[in-house]
XYZ file of C-alpha atoms in Angstrom:
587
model
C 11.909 22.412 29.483
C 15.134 23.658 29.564
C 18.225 21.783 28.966
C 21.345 21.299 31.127
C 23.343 23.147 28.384
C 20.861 25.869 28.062
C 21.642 26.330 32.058
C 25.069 26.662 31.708
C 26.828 29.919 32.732
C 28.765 30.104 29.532
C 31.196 32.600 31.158
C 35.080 32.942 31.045
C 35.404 34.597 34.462
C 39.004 33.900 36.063
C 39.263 31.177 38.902
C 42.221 30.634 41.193
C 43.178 27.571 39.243
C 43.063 25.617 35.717
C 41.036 23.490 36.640
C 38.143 25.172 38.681
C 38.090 27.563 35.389
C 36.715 24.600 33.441
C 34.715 23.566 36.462
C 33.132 27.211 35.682
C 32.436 27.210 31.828
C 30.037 24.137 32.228
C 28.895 25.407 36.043
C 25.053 26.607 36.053
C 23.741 29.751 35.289
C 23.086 32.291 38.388
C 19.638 32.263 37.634
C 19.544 28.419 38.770
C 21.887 28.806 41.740
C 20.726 31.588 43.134
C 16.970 30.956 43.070
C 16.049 30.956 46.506
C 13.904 27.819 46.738
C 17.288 25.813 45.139
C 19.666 27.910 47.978
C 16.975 26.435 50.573
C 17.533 23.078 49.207
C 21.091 22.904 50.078
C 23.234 20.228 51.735
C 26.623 20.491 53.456
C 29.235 18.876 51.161
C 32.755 17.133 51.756
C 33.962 20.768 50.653
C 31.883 22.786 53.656
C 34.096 24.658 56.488
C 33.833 21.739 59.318
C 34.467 18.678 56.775
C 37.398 20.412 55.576
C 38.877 21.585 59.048
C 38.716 18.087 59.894
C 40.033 16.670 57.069
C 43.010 18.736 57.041
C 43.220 18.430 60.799
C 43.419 14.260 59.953
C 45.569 14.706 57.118
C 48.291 16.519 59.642
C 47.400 14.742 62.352
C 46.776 17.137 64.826
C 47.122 16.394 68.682
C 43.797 17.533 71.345
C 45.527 16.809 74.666
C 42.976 17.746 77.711
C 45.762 19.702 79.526
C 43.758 21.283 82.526
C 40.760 20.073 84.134
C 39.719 21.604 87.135
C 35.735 20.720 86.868
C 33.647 19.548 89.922
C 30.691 17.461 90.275
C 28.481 19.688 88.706
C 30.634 20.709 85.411
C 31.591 23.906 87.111
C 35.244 25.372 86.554
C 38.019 25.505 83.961
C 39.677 23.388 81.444
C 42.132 24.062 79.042
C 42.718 21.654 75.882
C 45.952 21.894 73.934
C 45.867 21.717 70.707
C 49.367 21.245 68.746
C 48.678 21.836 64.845
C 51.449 21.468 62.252
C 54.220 23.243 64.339
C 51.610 25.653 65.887
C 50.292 25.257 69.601
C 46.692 26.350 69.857
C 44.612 26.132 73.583
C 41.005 26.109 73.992
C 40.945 27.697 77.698
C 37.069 26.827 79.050
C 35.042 28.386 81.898
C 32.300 26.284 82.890
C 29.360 27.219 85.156
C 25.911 25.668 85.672
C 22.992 28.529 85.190
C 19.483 28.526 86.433
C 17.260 27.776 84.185
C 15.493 31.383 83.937
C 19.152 33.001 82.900
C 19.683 30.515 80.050
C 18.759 32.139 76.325
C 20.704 32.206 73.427
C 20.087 35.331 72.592
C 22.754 37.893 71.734
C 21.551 39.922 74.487
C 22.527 37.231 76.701
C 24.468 38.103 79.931
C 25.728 34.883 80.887
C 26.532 31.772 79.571
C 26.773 27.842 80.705
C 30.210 27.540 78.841
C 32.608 30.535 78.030
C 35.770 29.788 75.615
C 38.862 31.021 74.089
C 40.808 29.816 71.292
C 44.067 31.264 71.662
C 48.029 30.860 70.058
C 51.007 31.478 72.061
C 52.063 30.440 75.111
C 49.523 30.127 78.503
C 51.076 31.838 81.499
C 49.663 31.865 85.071
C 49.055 35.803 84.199
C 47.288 35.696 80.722
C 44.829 32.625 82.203
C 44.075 35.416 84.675
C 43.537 38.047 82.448
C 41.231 35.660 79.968
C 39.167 34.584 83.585
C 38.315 38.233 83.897
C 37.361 38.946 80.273
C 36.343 35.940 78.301
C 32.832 35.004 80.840
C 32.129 38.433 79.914
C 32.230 38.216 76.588
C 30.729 41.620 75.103
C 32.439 43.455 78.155
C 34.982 41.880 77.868
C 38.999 42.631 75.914
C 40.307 40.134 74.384
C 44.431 39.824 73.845
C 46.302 39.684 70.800
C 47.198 36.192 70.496
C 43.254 35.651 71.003
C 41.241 33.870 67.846
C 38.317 33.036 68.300
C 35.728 33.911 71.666
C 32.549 31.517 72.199
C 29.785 30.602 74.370
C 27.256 27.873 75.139
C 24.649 26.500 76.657
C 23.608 22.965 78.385
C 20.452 21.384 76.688
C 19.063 20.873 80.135
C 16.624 18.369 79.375
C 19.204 16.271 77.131
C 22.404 17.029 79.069
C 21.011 15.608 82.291
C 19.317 13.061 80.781
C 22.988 11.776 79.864
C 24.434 12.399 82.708
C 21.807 10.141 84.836
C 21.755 7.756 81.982
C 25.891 7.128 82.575
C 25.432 7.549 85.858
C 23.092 4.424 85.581
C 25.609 2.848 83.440
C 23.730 2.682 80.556
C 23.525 4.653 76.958
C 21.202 6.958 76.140
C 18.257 5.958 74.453
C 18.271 7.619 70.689
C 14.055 8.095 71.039
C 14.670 10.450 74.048
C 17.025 13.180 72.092
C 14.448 12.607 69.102
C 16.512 13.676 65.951
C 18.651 16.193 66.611
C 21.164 15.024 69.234
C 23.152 16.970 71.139
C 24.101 18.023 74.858
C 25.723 21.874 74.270
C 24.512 24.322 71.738
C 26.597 27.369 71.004
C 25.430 30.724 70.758
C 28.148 32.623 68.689
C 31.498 32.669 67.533
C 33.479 35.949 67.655
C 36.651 36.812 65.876
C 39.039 38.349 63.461
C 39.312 41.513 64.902
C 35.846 42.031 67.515
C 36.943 42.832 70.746
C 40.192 42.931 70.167
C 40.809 39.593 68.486
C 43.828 39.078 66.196
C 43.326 39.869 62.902
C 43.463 36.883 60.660
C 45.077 38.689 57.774
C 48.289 38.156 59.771
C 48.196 34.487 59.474
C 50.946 33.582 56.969
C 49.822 31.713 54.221
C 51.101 28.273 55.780
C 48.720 28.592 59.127
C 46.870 25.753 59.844
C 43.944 28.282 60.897
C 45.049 30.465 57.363
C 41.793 29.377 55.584
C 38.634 31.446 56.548
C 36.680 30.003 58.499
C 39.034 27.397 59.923
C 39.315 28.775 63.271
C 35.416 29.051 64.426
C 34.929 25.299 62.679
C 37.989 24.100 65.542
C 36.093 26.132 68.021
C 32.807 24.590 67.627
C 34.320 20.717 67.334
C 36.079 21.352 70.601
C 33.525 22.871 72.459
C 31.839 19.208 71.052
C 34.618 17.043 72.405
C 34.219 19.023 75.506
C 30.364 18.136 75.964
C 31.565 14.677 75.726
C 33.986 15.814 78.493
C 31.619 17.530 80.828
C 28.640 14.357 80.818
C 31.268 11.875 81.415
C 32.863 13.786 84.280
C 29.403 14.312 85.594
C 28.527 10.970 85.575
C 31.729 9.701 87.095
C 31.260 12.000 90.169
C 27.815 10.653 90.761
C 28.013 7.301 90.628
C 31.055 4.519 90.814
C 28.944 2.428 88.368
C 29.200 5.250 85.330
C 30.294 4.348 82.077
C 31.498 6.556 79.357
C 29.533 7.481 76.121
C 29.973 4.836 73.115
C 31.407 4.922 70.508
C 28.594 5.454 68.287
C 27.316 7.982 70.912
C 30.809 9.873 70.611
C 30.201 10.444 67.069
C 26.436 10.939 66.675
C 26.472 13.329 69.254
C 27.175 17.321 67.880
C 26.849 20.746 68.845
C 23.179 22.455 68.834
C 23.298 26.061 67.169
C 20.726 28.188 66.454
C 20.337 30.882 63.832
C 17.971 34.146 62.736
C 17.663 36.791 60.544
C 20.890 38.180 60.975
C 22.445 35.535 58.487
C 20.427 37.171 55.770
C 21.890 40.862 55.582
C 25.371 39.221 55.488
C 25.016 37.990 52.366
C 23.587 40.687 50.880
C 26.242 43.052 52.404
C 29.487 40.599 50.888
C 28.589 40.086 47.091
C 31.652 38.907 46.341
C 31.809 36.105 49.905
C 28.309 34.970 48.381
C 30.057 34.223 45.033
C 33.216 32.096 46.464
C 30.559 30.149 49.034
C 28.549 29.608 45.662
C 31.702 28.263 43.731
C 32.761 26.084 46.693
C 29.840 24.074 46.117
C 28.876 24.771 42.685
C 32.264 24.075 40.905
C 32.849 20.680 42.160
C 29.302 19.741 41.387
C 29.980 21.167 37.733
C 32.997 18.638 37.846
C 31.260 15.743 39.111
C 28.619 16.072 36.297
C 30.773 16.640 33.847
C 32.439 13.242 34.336
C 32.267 9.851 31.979
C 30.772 6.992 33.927
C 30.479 3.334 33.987
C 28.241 1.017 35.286
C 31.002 -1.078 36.775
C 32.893 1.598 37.787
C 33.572 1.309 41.702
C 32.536 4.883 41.880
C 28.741 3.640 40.996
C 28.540 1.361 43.901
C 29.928 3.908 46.199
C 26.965 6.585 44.890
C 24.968 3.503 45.772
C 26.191 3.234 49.420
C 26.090 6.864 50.117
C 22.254 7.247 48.400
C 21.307 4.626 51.029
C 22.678 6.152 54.075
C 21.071 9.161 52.988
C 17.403 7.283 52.732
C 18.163 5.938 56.651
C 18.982 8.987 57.363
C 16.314 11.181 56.587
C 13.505 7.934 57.214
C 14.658 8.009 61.193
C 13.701 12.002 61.400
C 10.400 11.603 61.274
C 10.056 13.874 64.781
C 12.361 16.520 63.262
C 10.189 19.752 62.431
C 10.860 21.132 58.805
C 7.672 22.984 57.756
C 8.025 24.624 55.329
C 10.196 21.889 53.835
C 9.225 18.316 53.229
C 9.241 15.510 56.037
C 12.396 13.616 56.547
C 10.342 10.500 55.473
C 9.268 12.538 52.359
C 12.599 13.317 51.728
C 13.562 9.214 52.339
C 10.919 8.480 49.504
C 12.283 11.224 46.958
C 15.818 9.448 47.480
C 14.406 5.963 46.880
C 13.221 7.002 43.435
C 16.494 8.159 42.752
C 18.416 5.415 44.096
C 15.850 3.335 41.824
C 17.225 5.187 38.531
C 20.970 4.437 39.596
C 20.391 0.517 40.165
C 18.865 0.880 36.796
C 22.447 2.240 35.284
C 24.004 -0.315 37.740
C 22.122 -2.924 35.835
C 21.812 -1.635 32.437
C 23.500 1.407 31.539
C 20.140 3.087 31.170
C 18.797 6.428 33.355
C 15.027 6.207 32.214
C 15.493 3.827 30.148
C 17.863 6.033 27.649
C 21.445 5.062 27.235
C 24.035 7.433 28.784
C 28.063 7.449 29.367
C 27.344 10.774 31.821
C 24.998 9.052 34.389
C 25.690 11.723 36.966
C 24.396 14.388 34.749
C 21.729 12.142 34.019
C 20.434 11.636 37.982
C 21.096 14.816 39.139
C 18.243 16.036 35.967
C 15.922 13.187 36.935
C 16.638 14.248 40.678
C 15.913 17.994 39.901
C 12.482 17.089 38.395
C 11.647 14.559 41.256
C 11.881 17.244 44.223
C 14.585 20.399 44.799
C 15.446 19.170 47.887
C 16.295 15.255 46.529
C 18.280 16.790 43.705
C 20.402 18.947 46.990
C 20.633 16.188 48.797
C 22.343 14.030 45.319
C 24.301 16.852 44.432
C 26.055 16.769 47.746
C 26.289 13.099 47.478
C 28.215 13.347 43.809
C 30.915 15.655 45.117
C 31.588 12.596 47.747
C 33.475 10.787 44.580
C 35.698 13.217 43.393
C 38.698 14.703 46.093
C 40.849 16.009 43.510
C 39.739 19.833 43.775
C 39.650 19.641 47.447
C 42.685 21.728 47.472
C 41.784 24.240 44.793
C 38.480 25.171 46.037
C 39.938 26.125 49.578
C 41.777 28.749 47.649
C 38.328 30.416 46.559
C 37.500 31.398 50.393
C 39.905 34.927 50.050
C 38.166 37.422 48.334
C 38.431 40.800 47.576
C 34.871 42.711 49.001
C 36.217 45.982 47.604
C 33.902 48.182 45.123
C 35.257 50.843 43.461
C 32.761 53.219 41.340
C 33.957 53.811 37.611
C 32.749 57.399 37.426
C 34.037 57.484 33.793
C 31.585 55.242 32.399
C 29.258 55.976 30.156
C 25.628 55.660 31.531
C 24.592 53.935 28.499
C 27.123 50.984 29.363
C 25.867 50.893 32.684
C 22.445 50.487 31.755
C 23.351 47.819 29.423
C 25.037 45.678 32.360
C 21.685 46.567 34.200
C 19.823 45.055 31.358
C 22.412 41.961 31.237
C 23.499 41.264 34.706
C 20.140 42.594 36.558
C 17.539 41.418 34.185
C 15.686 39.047 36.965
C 14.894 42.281 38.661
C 11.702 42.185 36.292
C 10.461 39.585 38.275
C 9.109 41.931 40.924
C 6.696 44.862 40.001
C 7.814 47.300 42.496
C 4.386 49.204 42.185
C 2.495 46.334 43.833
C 2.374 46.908 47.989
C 3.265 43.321 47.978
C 6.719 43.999 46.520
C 7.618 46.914 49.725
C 5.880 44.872 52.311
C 9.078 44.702 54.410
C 11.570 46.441 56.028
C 14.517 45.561 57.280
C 16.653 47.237 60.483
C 18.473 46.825 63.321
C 16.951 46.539 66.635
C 17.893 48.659 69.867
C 16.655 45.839 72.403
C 17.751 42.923 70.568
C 20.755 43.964 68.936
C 19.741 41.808 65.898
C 18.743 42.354 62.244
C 14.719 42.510 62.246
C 11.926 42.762 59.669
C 8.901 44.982 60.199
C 5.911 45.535 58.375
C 6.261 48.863 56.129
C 3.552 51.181 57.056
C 2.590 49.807 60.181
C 5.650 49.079 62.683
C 7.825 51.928 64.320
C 11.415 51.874 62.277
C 11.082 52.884 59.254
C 13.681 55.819 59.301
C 16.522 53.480 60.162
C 15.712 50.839 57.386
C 18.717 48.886 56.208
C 19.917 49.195 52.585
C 18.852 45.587 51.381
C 16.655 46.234 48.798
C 19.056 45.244 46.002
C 16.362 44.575 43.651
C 14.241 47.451 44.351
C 17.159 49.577 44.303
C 18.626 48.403 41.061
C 15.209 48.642 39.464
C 15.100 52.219 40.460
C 18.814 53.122 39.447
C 17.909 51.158 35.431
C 14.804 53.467 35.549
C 16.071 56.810 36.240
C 19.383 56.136 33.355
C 16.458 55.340 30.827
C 15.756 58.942 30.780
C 19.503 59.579 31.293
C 21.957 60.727 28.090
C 23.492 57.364 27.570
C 26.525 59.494 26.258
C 26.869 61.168 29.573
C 29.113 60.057 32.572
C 28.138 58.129 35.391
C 29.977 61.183 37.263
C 27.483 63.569 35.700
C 24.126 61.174 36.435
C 25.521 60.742 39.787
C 26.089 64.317 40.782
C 22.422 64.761 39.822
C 21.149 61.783 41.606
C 23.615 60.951 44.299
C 21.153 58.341 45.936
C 22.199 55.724 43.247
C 25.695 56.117 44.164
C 25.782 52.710 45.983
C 23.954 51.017 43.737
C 26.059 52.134 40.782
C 28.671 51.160 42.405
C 27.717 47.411 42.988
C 26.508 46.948 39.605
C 29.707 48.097 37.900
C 31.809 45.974 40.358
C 29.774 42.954 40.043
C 28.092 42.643 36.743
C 30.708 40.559 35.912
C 30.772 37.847 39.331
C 28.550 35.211 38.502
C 26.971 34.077 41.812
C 27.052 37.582 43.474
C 23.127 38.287 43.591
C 20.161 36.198 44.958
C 17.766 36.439 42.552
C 14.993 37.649 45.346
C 13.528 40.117 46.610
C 14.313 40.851 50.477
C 11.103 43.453 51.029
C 8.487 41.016 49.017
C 5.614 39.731 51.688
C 6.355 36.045 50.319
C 9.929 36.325 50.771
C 11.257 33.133 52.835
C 14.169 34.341 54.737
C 14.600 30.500 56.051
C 16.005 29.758 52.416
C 19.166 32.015 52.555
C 19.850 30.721 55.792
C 19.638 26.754 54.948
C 22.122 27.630 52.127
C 24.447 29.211 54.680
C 24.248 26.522 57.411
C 25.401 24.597 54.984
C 28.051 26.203 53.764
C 29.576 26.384 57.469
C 28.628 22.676 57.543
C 25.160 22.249 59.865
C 22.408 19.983 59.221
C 19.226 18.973 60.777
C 17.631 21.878 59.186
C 14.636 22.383 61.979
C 12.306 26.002 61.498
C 10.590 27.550 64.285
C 9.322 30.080 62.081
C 9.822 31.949 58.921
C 13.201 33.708 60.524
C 14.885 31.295 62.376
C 15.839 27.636 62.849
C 17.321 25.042 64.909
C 20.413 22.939 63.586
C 23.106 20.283 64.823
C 27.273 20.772 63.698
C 29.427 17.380 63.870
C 26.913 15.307 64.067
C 28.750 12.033 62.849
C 32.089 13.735 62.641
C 35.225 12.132 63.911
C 36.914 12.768 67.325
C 39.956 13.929 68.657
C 41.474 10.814 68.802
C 40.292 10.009 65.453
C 42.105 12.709 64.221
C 45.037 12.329 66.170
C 45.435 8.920 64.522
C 45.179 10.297 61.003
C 41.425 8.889 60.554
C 39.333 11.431 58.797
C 36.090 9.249 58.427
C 36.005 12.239 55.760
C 32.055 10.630 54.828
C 30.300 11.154 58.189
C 27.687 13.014 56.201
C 24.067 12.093 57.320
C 25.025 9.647 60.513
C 22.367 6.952 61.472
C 21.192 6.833 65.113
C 23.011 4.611 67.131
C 21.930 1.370 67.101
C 21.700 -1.764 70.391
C 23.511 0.641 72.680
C 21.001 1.812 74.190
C 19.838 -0.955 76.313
């Protein structure tokens, strides 16, 4: 077995600050992070784009005020919220519409749209809300201005966004067994910006922008678009029935926003090395910091680990609806946790993690978790990172990166074999001779407008296959410079073989990034694309993780999260990770 040390990284590569450079000399080794089954394992952390919107949105105390509501009975119209952030005045202009049934997908290909939405800066004359009525609905059609961040869409859940309606209507709350695990009354479809259709570039936001950090901007899309679900049922209600009451307020924060997501997520990561790499320090550098901290048993911090381990067992006991084949049962999941939780009360009580002595108990748990079940030790790790805030300002500046790659034609080949041979070594893994290893393809469909996967061989689309065969590729490239002069040029090798251009070009710029690479292979027949996109859901922040195949899954943001008012008041409620149901207000 290997030991934490031995999974170190060990490497001195420059972080933004002093202290997330440490965080990186004891961090894991790529190998670990990047194994696909531990990216699928992932949990949103205190440190993932909506917690840390919201906590910065608390910590300045930013004001929603509904400014325009022109809605009728049946949630059709426009609103407009204001939103006045640290000396900047944002508005969320709406367009709300009620579609049949048969028009409603969430496909990109989508023509219309229950809810249409603009985040936008700057003031809102008569003229500009006339100009975003004609173009925002439309969304792909449609131009958006300059002072225009972020575009969005969404749909009603019919089933559950009736359902509330007549339940208010009724004056009563809804019952939690009715939305089964996942609650939610919208679900958004996508979130444009930064430069698509028009929208303002956010490399012009100065440094001191509230919306400055990537990111930022969607997350404050998505929340409003959930305080304007609240919005929409209660209005609803209202006009049906004198008797309507408004939604709890454990209803107002269980609620979130539905979202769905497919293959497309996986390309991107592929495609932006060096995003992959900051996402993978975000969460991997305060874990490294957490571990790496002394303990005691009567340290508040242990009863707080406590706390948080049992929410997390509620939590994933109640979703025992919730689909997650391939993955394990909430109540699975529940069980995993209790063993864990077991091992802490044992510290609590004796200083002891197995019964061995230990002054590092979070190093300790997080190994026992790891050989427990993957997805246990994910949920933990997330769970450690609650205790410790003071990097919560350092890892935000990890987020800008430099995607640039610049070839090094001057380099020997012989050096660029041996960072093959360092760097790329997990490309032995795959035997690129086996059938097995090419089963896939990856492109771009015409109809769709999505990133697809076909079988190689058999389905049509062949000759416009996507270049994300990174292992496959690199495998190649180390191949063909074995029988190269290692006291040549890359120039020279390349003007031979100019179809290892790219990938000579990736491995020179990243052989020194530690988290740039998943160590998988994307055109392997047992490659699970549902992995890469768990890790990235929650990285934005998502959770109830529910497949509906191999490529794509179902998910809820802000479920838990505070409110506008919240907010307003300065409240972050900055540990609304894993929510319970509500409880009594049903009835």
């Amino acid at each position: 077995m290997t030991t934490a040390q031995d999974r170190r990284v060990g490497t001195g590569f420059p972080r933004p600050t002093e202290r997330l450079s440490r965080a990186q000399s004891r961090a894991r080794s790529a190998d670990v992070v990047l194994s696909p089954e531990r990216m699928g394992a992932a949990r949103h952390t205190r440190h993932s784009f909506a917690r840390s919107m919201l906590r910065r949105a608390a910590q300045q105390r930013w004001q929603v005020t509904r400014e325009r509501w022109e809605i009728d009975s049946g949630g059709r119209g426009e609103a407009v919220y204001r939103v006045d952030a640290a000396g900047v005045r944002l508005r969320f202009v709406v367009f709300s519409t009620e579609l049949d049934e048969r028009q409603r997908t969430d496909r990109v290909i989508a023509e219309s749209w229950d809810v249409t939405a603009a985040l936008i800066e700057g003031p809102l004359s008569e003229e500009r809300m006339s100009s975003l009525r004609d173009h925002v609905p439309g969304q792909e059609t449609g131009r958006a201005d300059a002072g225009s961040l972020v575009w969005t869409r969404a749909n009603r859940s019919q089933r559950f966004f009736d359902y509330t309606v007549e339940r208010l209507a009724e004056g009563r709350q809804p019952d939690p067994a009715a939305f089964g695990d996942a609650a939610y009354v919208l679900r958004s479809t996508a979130f444009y910006s930064n430069g698509k259709f028009g929208l303002q570039d956010f490399d012009a936001f100065p440094a001191e922008h509230p919306l400055a950090a990537p990111y930022r901007a969607q997350m404050l899309a998505a929340w409003l678009l959930r305080e304007l679900s609240y919005d929409l049922v209660e209005h609803c209600a209202a006009q049906r029935s004198a008797a309507a009451v408004r939604l709890s307020a454990g209803w107002r924060r269980f609620l979130g926003l539905g979202n769905a997501t497919g293959l497309g997520m996986v390309p991107y990561i592929v495609n932006h090395p060096r995003v992959l790499d900051a996402w993978c320090a975000m969460r991997e550098l305060p874990l490294a910091h957490a571990l790496g901290q002394a303990t005691d048993p009567q340290d508040g911090r242990v009863a707080r680990l406590a706390e948080l381990l049992a929410g997390a067992q509620r939590y994933f006991a109640e979703r025992d609806t919730l689909v997650t084949t391939p993955y394990a049962p909430g109540p699975e999941l529940a069980e995993h946790l209790g063993r864990v939780a077991e091992l802490l009360a044992e510290y609590r009580a004796r200083g002891t993690v197995g019964a061995t002595p230990t002054s590092f108990a979070w190093q300790a748990l997080h190994d026992a978790a790891e050989r427990i079940d993957v997805e246990a030790c994910g949920v933990f790790d997330s769970l450690v990172v609650e205790l410790y805030d003071e990097l919560d300002e350092d890892v935000e500046q990890l987020l800008r990166c430099d995607e640039s790659l610049a070839l090094q034609p001057e380099q020997d080949c012989g050096e660029l074999l041996d960072s093959i041979d360092s760097a790329y070594a997990w490309v032995d893994a795959f035997d690129f001779g086996e059938p097995e290893q090419s089963h896939y393809f990856w492109f771009v469909s015409a109809d769709s407008e999505e990133p697809r996967r076909g079988r190689r061989g058999h389905d049509p689309g062949e000759q416009v296959e996507q270049p994300v065969d990174i292992a496959r590729a690199v495998a190649r490239l180390r191949d063909d410079l074995r029988n190269a002069d290692p006291a040549s040029s890359v120039a020279e090798f390349l003007l031979a073989r100019p179809w290892h251009r790219g990938t000579a070009c990736r491995v020179q710029a990243l052989a020194a990034t530690p988290w740039a690479e998943v160590r998988t292979n994307l055109l392997a027949r047992d490659f699970l694309p549902l992995h890469l996109q768990r890790f990235q859901l929650a990285v934005y922040g998502m959770d109830n993780y529910s497949p509906q195949s191999t490529d794509w899954l179902r998910v809820t943001l802000f479920s838990g999260a505070p409110r506008a008012a919240d907010v307003a008041a300065g409240i972050a409620a900055d540990d609304w990770m894993f929510t319970a149901k509500p409880e009594g207000e049903h009835a």
